[in-house]
Short mmCIF file of C-alpha atoms and ligand atoms in Angstrom, two decimals:
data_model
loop_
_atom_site.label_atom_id
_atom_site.label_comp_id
_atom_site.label_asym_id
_atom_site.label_seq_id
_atom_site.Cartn_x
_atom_site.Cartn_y
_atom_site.Cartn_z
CA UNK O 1 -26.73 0.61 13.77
CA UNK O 2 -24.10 1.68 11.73
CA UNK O 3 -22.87 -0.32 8.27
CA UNK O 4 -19.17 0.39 6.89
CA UNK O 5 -17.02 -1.03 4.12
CA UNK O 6 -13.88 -1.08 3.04
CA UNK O 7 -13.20 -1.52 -0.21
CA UNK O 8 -14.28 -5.05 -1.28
CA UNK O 9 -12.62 -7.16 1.54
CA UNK O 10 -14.58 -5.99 4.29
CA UNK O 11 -17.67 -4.76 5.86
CA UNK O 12 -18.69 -4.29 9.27
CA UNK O 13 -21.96 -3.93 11.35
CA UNK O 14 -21.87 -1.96 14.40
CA UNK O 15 -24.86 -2.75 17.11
CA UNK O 16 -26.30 -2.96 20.45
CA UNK O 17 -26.59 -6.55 21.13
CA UNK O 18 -29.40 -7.29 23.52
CA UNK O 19 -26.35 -8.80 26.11
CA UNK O 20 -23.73 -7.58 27.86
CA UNK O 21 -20.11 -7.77 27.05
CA UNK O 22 -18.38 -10.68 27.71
CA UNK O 23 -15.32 -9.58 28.86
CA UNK O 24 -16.26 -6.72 31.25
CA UNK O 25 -20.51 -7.98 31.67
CA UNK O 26 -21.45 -4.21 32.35
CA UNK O 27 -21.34 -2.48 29.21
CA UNK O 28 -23.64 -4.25 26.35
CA UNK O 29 -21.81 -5.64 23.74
CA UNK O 30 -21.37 -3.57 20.35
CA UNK O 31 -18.30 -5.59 18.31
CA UNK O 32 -17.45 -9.04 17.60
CA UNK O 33 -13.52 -9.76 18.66
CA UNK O 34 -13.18 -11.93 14.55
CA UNK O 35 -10.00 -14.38 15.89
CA UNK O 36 -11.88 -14.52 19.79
CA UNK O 37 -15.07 -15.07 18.44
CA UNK O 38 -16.48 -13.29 21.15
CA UNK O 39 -18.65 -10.23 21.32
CA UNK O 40 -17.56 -7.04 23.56
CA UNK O 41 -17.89 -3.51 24.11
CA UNK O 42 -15.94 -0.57 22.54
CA UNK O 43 -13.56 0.08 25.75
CA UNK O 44 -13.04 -3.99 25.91
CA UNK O 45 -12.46 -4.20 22.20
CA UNK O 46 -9.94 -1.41 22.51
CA UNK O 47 -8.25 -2.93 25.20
CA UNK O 48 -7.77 -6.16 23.95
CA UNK O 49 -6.69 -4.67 20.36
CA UNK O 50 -4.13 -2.00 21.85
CA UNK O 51 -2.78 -4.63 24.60
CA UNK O 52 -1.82 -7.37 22.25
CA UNK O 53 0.27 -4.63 20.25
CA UNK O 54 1.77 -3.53 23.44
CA UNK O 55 2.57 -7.12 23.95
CA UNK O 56 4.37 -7.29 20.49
CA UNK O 57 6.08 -4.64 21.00
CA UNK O 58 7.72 -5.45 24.08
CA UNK O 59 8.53 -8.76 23.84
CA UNK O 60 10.50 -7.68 20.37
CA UNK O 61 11.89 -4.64 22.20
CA UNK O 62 10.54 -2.43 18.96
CA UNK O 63 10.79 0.75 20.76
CA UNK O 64 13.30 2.15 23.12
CA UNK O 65 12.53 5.49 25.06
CA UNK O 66 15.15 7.00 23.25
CA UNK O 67 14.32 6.19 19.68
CA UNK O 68 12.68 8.40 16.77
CA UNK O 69 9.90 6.91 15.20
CA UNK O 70 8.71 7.11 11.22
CA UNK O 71 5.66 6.14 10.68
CA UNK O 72 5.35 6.17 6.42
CA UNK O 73 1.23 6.78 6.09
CA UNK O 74 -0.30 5.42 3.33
CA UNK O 75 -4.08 6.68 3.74
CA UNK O 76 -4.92 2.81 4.50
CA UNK O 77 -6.28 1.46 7.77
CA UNK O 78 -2.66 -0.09 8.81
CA UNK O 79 -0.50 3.07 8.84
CA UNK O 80 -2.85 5.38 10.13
CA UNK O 81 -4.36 2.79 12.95
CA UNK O 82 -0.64 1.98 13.69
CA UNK O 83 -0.02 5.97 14.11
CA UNK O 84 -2.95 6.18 16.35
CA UNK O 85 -2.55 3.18 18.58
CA UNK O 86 1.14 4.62 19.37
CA UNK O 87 0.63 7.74 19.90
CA UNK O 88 -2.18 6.73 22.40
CA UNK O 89 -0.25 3.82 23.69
CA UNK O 90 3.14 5.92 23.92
CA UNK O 91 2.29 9.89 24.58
CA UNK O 92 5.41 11.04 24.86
CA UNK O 93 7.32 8.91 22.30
CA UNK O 94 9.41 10.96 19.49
CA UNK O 95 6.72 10.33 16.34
CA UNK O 96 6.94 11.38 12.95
CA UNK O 97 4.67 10.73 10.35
CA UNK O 98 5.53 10.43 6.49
CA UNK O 99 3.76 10.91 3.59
CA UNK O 100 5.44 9.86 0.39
CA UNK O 101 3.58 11.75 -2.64
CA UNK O 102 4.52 9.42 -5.52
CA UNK O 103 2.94 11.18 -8.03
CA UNK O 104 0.04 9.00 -9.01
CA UNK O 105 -1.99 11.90 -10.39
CA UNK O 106 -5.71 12.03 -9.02
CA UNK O 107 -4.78 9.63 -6.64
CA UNK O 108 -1.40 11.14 -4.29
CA UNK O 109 -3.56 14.46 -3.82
CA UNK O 110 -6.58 13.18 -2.12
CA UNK O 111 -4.73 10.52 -0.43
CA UNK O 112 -2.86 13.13 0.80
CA UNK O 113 -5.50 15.99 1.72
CA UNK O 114 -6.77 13.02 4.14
CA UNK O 115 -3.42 12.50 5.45
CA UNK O 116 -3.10 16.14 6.19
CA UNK O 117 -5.72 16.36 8.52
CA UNK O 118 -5.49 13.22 10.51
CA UNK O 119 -1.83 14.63 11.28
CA UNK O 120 -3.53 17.91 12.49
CA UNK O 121 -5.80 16.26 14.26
CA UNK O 122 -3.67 13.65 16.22
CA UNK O 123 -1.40 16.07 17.03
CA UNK O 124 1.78 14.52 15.21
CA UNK O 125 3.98 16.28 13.01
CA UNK O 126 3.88 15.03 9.33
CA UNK O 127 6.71 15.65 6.46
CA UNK O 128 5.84 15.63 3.08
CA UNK O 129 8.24 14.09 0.64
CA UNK O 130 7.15 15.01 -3.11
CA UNK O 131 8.79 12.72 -5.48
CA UNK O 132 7.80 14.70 -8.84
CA UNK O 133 9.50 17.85 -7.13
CA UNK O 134 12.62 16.32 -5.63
CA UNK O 135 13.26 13.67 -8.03
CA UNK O 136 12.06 14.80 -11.01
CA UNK O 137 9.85 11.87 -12.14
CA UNK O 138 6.41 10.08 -11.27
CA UNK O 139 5.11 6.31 -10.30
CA UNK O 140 2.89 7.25 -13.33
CA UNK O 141 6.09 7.37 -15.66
CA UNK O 142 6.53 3.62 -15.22
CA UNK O 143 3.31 3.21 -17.69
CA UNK O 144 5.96 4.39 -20.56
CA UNK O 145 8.99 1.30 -19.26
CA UNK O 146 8.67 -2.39 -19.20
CA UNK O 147 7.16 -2.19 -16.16
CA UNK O 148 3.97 -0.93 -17.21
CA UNK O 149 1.96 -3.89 -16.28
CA UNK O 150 3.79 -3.96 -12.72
CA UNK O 151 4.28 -0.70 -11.55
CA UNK O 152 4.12 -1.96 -7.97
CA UNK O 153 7.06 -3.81 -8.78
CA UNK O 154 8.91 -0.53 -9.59
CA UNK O 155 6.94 1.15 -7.09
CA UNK O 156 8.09 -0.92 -4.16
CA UNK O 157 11.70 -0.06 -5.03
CA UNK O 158 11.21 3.00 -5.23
CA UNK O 159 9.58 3.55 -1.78
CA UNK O 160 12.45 1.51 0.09
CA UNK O 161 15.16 3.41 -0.91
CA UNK O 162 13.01 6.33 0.10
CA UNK O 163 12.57 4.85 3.33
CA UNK O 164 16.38 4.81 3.75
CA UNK O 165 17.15 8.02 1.98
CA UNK O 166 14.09 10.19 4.48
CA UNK O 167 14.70 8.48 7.53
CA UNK O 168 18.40 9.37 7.41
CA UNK O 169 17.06 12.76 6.01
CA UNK O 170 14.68 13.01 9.72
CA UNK O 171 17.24 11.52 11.55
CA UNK O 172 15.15 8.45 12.30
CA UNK O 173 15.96 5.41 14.42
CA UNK O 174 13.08 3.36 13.80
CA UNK O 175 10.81 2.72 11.31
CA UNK O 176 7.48 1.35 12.08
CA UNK O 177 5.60 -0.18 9.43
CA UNK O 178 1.62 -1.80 9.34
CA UNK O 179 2.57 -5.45 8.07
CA UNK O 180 -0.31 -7.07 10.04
CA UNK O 181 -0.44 -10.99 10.79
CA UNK O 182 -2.58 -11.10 7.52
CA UNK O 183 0.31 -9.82 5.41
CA UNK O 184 3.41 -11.55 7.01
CA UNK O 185 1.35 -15.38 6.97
CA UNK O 186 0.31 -14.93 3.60
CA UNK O 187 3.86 -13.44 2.20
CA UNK O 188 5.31 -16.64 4.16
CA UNK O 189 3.03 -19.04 2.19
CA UNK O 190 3.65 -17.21 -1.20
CA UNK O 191 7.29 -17.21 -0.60
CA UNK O 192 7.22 -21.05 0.12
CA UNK O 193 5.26 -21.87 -3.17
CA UNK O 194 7.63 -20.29 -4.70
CA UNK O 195 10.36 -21.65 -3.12
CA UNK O 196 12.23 -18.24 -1.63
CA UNK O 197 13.13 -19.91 1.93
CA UNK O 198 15.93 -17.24 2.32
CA UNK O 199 12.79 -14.42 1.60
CA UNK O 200 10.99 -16.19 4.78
CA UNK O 201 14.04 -15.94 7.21
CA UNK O 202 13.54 -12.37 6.19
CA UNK O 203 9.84 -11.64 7.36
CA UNK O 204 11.12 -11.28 10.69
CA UNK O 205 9.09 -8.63 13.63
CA UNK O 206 12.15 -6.67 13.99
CA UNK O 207 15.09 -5.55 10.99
CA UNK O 208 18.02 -4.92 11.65
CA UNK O 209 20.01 -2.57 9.56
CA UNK O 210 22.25 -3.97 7.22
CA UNK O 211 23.94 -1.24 6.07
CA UNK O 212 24.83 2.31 7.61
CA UNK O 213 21.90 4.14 5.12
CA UNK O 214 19.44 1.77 6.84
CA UNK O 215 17.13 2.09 10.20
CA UNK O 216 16.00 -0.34 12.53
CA UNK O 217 12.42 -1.58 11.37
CA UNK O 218 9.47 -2.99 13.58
CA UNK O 219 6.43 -4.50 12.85
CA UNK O 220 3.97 -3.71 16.05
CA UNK O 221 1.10 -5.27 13.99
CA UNK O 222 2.84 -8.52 13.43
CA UNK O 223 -0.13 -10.27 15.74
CA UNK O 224 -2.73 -8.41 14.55
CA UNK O 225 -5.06 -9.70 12.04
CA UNK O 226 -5.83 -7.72 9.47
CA UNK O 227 -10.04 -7.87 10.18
CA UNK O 228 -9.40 -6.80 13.71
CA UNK O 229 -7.58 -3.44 12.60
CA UNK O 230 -10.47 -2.49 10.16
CA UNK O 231 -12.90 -2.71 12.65
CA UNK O 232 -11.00 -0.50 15.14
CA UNK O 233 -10.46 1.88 12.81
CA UNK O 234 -14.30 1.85 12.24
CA UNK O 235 -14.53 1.66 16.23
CA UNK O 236 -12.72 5.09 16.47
CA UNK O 237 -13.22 6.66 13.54
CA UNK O 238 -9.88 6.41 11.84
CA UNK O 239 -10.29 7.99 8.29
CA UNK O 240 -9.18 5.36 6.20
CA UNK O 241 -8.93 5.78 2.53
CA UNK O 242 -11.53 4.41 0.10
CA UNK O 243 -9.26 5.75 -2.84
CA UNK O 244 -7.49 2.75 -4.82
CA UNK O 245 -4.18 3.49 -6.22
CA UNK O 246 -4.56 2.63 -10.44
CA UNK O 247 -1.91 0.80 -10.28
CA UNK O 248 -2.72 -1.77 -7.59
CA UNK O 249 -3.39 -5.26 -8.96
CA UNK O 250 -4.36 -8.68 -7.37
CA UNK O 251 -1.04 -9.65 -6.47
CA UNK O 252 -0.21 -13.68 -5.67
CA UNK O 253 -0.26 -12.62 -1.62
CA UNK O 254 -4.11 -11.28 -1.93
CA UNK O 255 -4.88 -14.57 -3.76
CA UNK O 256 -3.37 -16.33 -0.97
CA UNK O 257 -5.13 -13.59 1.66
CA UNK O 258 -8.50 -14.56 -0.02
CA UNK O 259 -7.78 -18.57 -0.09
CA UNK O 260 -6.55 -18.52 4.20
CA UNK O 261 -9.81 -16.22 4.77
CA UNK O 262 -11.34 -19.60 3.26
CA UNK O 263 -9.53 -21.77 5.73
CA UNK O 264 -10.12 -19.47 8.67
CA UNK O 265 -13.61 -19.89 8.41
CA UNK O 266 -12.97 -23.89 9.56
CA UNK O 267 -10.34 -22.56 11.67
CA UNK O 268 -10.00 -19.25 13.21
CA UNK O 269 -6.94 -20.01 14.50
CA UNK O 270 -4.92 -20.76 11.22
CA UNK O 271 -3.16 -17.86 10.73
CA UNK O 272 -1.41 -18.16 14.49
CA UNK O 273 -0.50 -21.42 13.82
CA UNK O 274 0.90 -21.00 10.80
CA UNK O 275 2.82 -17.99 12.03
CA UNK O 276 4.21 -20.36 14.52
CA UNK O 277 5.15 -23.11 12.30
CA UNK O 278 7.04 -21.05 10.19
CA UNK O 279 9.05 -18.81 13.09
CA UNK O 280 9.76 -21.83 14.96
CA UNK O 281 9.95 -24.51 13.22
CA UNK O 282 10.86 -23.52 9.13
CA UNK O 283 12.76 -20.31 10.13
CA UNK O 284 15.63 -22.32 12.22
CA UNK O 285 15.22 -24.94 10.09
CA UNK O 286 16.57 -22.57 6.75
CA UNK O 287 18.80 -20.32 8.48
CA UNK O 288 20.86 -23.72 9.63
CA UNK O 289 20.90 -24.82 6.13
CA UNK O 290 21.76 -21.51 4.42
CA UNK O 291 24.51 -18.83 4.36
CA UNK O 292 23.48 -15.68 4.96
CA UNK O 293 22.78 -13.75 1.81
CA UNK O 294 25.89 -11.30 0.81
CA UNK O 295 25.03 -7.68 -0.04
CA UNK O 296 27.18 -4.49 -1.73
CA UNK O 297 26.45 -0.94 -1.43
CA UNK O 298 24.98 0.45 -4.53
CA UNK O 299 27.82 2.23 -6.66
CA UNK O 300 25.07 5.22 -7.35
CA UNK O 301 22.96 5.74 -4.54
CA UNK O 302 24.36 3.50 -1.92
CA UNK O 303 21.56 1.65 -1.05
CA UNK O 304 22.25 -2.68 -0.13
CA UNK O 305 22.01 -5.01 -3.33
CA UNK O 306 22.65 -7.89 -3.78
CA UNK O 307 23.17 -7.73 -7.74
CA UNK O 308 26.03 -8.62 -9.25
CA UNK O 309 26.81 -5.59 -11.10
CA UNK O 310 26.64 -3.51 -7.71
CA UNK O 311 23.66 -1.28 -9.43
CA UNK O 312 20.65 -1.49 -7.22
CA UNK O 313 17.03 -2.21 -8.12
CA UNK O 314 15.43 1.43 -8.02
CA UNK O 315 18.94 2.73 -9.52
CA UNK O 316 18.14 0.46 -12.30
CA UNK O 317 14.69 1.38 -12.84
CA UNK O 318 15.37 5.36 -12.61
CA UNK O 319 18.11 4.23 -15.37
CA UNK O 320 14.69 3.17 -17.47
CA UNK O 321 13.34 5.94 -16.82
CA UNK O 322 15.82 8.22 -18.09
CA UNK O 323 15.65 6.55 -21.54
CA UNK O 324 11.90 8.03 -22.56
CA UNK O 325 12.09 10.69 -24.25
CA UNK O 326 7.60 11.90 -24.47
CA UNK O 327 6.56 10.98 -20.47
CA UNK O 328 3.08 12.97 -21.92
CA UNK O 329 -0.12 11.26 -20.50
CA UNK O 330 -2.30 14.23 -19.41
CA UNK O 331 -2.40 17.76 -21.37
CA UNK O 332 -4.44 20.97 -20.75
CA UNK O 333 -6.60 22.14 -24.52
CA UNK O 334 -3.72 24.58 -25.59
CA UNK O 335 -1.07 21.64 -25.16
CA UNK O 336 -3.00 19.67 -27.40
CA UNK O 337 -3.64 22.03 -29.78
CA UNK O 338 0.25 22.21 -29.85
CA UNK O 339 0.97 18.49 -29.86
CA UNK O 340 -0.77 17.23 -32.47
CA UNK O 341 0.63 20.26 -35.22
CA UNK O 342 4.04 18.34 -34.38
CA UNK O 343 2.67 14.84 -34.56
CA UNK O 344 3.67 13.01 -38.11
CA UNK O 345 1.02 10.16 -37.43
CA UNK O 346 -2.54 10.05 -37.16
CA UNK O 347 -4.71 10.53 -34.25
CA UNK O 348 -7.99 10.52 -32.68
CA UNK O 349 -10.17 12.81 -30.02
CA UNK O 350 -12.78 10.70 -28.38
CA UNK O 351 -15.22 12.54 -25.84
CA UNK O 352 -16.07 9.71 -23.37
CA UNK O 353 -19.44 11.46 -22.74
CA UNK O 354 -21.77 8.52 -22.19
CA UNK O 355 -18.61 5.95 -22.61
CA UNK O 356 -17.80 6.71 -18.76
CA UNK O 357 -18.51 3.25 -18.22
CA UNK O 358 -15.04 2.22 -20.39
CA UNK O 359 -13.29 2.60 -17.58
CA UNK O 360 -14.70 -0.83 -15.86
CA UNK O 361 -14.99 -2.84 -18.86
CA UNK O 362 -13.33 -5.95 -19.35
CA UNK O 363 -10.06 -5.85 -21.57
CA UNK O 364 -12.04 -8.11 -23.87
CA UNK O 365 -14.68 -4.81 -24.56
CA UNK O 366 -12.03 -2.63 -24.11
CA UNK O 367 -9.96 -3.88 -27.14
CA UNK O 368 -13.15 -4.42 -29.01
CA UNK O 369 -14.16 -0.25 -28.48
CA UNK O 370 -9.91 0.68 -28.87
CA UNK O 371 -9.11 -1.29 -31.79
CA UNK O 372 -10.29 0.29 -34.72
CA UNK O 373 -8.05 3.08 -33.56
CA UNK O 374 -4.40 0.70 -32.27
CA UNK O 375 -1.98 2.70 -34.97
CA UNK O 376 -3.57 6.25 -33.77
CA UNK O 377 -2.77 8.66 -30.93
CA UNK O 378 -5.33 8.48 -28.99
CA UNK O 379 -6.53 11.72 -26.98
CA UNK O 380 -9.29 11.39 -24.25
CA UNK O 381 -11.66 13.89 -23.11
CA UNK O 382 -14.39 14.13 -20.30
CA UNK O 383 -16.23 16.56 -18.19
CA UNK O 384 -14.49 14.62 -15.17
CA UNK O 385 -10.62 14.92 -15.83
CA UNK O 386 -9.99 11.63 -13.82
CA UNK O 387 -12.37 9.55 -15.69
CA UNK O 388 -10.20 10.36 -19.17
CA UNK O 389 -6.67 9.96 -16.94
CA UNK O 390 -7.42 6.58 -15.85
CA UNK O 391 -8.67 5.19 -19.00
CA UNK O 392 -5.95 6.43 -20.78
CA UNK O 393 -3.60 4.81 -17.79
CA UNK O 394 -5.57 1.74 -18.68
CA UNK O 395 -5.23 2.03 -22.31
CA UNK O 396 -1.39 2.15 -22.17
CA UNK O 397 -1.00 -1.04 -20.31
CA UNK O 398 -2.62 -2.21 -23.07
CA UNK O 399 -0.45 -0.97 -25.11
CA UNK O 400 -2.37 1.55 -26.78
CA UNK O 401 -0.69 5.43 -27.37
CA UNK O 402 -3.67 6.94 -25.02
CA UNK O 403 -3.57 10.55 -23.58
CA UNK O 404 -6.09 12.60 -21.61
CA UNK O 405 -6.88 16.25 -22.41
CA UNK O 406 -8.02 18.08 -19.79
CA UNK O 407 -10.63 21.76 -19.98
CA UNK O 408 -11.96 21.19 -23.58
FE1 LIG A 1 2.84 1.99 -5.45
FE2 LIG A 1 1.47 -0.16 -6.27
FE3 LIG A 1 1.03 0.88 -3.87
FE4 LIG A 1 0.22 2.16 -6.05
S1 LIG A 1 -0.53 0.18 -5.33
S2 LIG A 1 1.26 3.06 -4.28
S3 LIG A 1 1.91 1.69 -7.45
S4 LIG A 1 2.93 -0.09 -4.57
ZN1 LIG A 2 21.00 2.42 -6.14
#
């Protein structure tokens, strides 16, 4: 028997049952199909998994013999399942994976060490794009802009104009992204709350490009729920990352993954029909009622926006960027030996020996520990770097001046 989880959304039990499979009735049955409710054995499971991709990917024509295929890995169960199911599915097709290293310091490096050697191991070639050393600048540098309490936000333009910008670089002609059934439903019904009909006639299996700097884009996991890829990742031992980015938050879409989780359990198949409902009936239903959005090009990188000014979103937030002056979060003992000779205001060295535990308190304790020390420069220490990094991450969404000093 074999017991796996991944992160707190799921967990899976792998066992014998004492039946046989009921799809094939020779094998005996290991895995429960979630949306099927039926229990099979590891070559059925596969089979039914990898054909309903195949399925999806034909009927929406996602990949042509000829094409060049990105695959942008993330370390998560979608992009590298996605990566293996292709490559499996499709030998001989053209595929390149991507890893984007964004700079989120003790986070990028393992996520991309694991990366690394699923490449090797598959057999696909992998480029590594290093934001800090091409562009000069980290995701972690958002913690010093506006958007320090939604660095996603910032993030997430960021990593689109990247998309453009590498797959141009690779000479791409696809893009193929992980957006499982799970993601697309619940983006629908968070877009309709909100009322963003023209972001729904968006969520569409295949993009177009809209602009010379862009690639096609496919979905081949738009049918697949999101349960059914973890376990086949478990199934064939796809390394999936455990790691969780410090910057990732509980966005209004996991609220809404959590609440049609709820529903499924009355209903397992909710998420199809809702799929449905919106691409056939909604979808039409806006796109005969609206104009098409109208785009520019982006007068300093190029990139489609629709803002008025003709400035794009990441061209914007680089613009933010540029405007702080100390980017400082993490120094070695010497640097902060240095620093604080030059600083004119007081400060504080707090060895979080014991205090480890700070990092998963509540902001309410947090504040309470912090306070005493708001006006002060506050420098971290711990005999694990990481632990003194993320608190101090934590601290300056709080808007506290928090640093980490690494080796003292
Ligand atoms: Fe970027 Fe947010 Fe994802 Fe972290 S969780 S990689 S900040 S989008
Ligand atoms: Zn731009």
């Amino acid at each position: 028997m074999m017991y796996h989880r991944y992160k707190e959304d799921f967990k899976l039990e792998i066992k014998e049952y004492p039946f046989l499979c009921k799809l094939c009735k020779k094998e005996k049955a290991l895995i429960e199909i979630p949306s099927q409710k039926i229990k099979v054995c590891k070559n059925c499971y596969n089979n039914f998994f990898e054909n309903r991709i195949k399925k999806t990917i034909e009927k929406y024509k996602m990949i042509l013999p000829q094409d060049r295929i990105g695959i942008f890995l993330s370390g998560g169960k979608d992009s590298s399942t996605l990566l293996f199911v292709l490559k499996k599915l499709y030998p001989d097709i053209n595929l390149q994976a991507i890893f984007l290293n964004l700079g989120i310091k003790y986070y990028s490096e393992k996520v991309e060490i694991l990366v690394k050697t699923f490449c090797e191991n598959l057999k696909v070639p992998l480029f590594i794009y290093n934001l800090p050393e091409r562009e000069g600048y980290r995701i972690d540098d958002f913690i010093f802009t506006y958007f320090k309490n939604k660095v996603c936000s910032a993030c997430g333009a960021i990593k689109r104009y990247l998309f453009s910008k590498i797959a141009k670089e690779l000479g791409l002609t696809v893009i193929a992204t992980g957006h499982h059934l799970d993601d697309i439903v619940s983006t629908m019904l968070s877009l309709f709350f909100q009322g963003d009909f023209l972001g729904i006639a968006k969520l569409k299996p295949v993009l177009l490009p809209l602009s010379p700097n862009q690639v096609k884009k496919s979905k081949p996991l738009y049918t697949t729920p999101e349960k059914e890829i973890f376990y086949y990742a478990v199934l064939n031992e796809i390394p999936i990352e455990n790691f969780i980015c410090p910057h990732a938050d509980k966005s209004p879409p996991k609220t809404i993954k959590k609440f049609l989780t709820e529903l499924e359990e009355k209903n397992r198949q909710i998420k199809y029909q809702l799929l449905s409902v919106f691409t056939k009936k909604l979808i039409p239903l806006i796109k005969s009622n609206y104009k098409e959005e109208t785009f520019n090009l982006c007068i300093k990188c190029g990139e489609i926006t629709t803002a008025g000014d003709k400035i794009c979103s990441r061209c914007k937030r680089i613009e933010l960027l540029k405007k702080v002056d100390n980017k400082i979060l993490e120094l070695t003992k010497e640097e902060f030996e240095n620093y604080i000779q030059n600083l004119n205001s007081d400060w504080v060295l707090i060895d979080l020996k014991g205090k480890e535990n700070l990092l998963n308190e509540s902001t309410k304790k947090l504040k309470k520990f912090f306070n005493p020390y708001k006006t002060r420069h506050i420098f971290l220490t711990s005999s694990q770097p990481e632990i003194g990094y993320l608190l101090a991450l934590k601290l300056r969404k709080k808007g506290f001046k928090a640093y980490n000093v690494k080796e003292i």
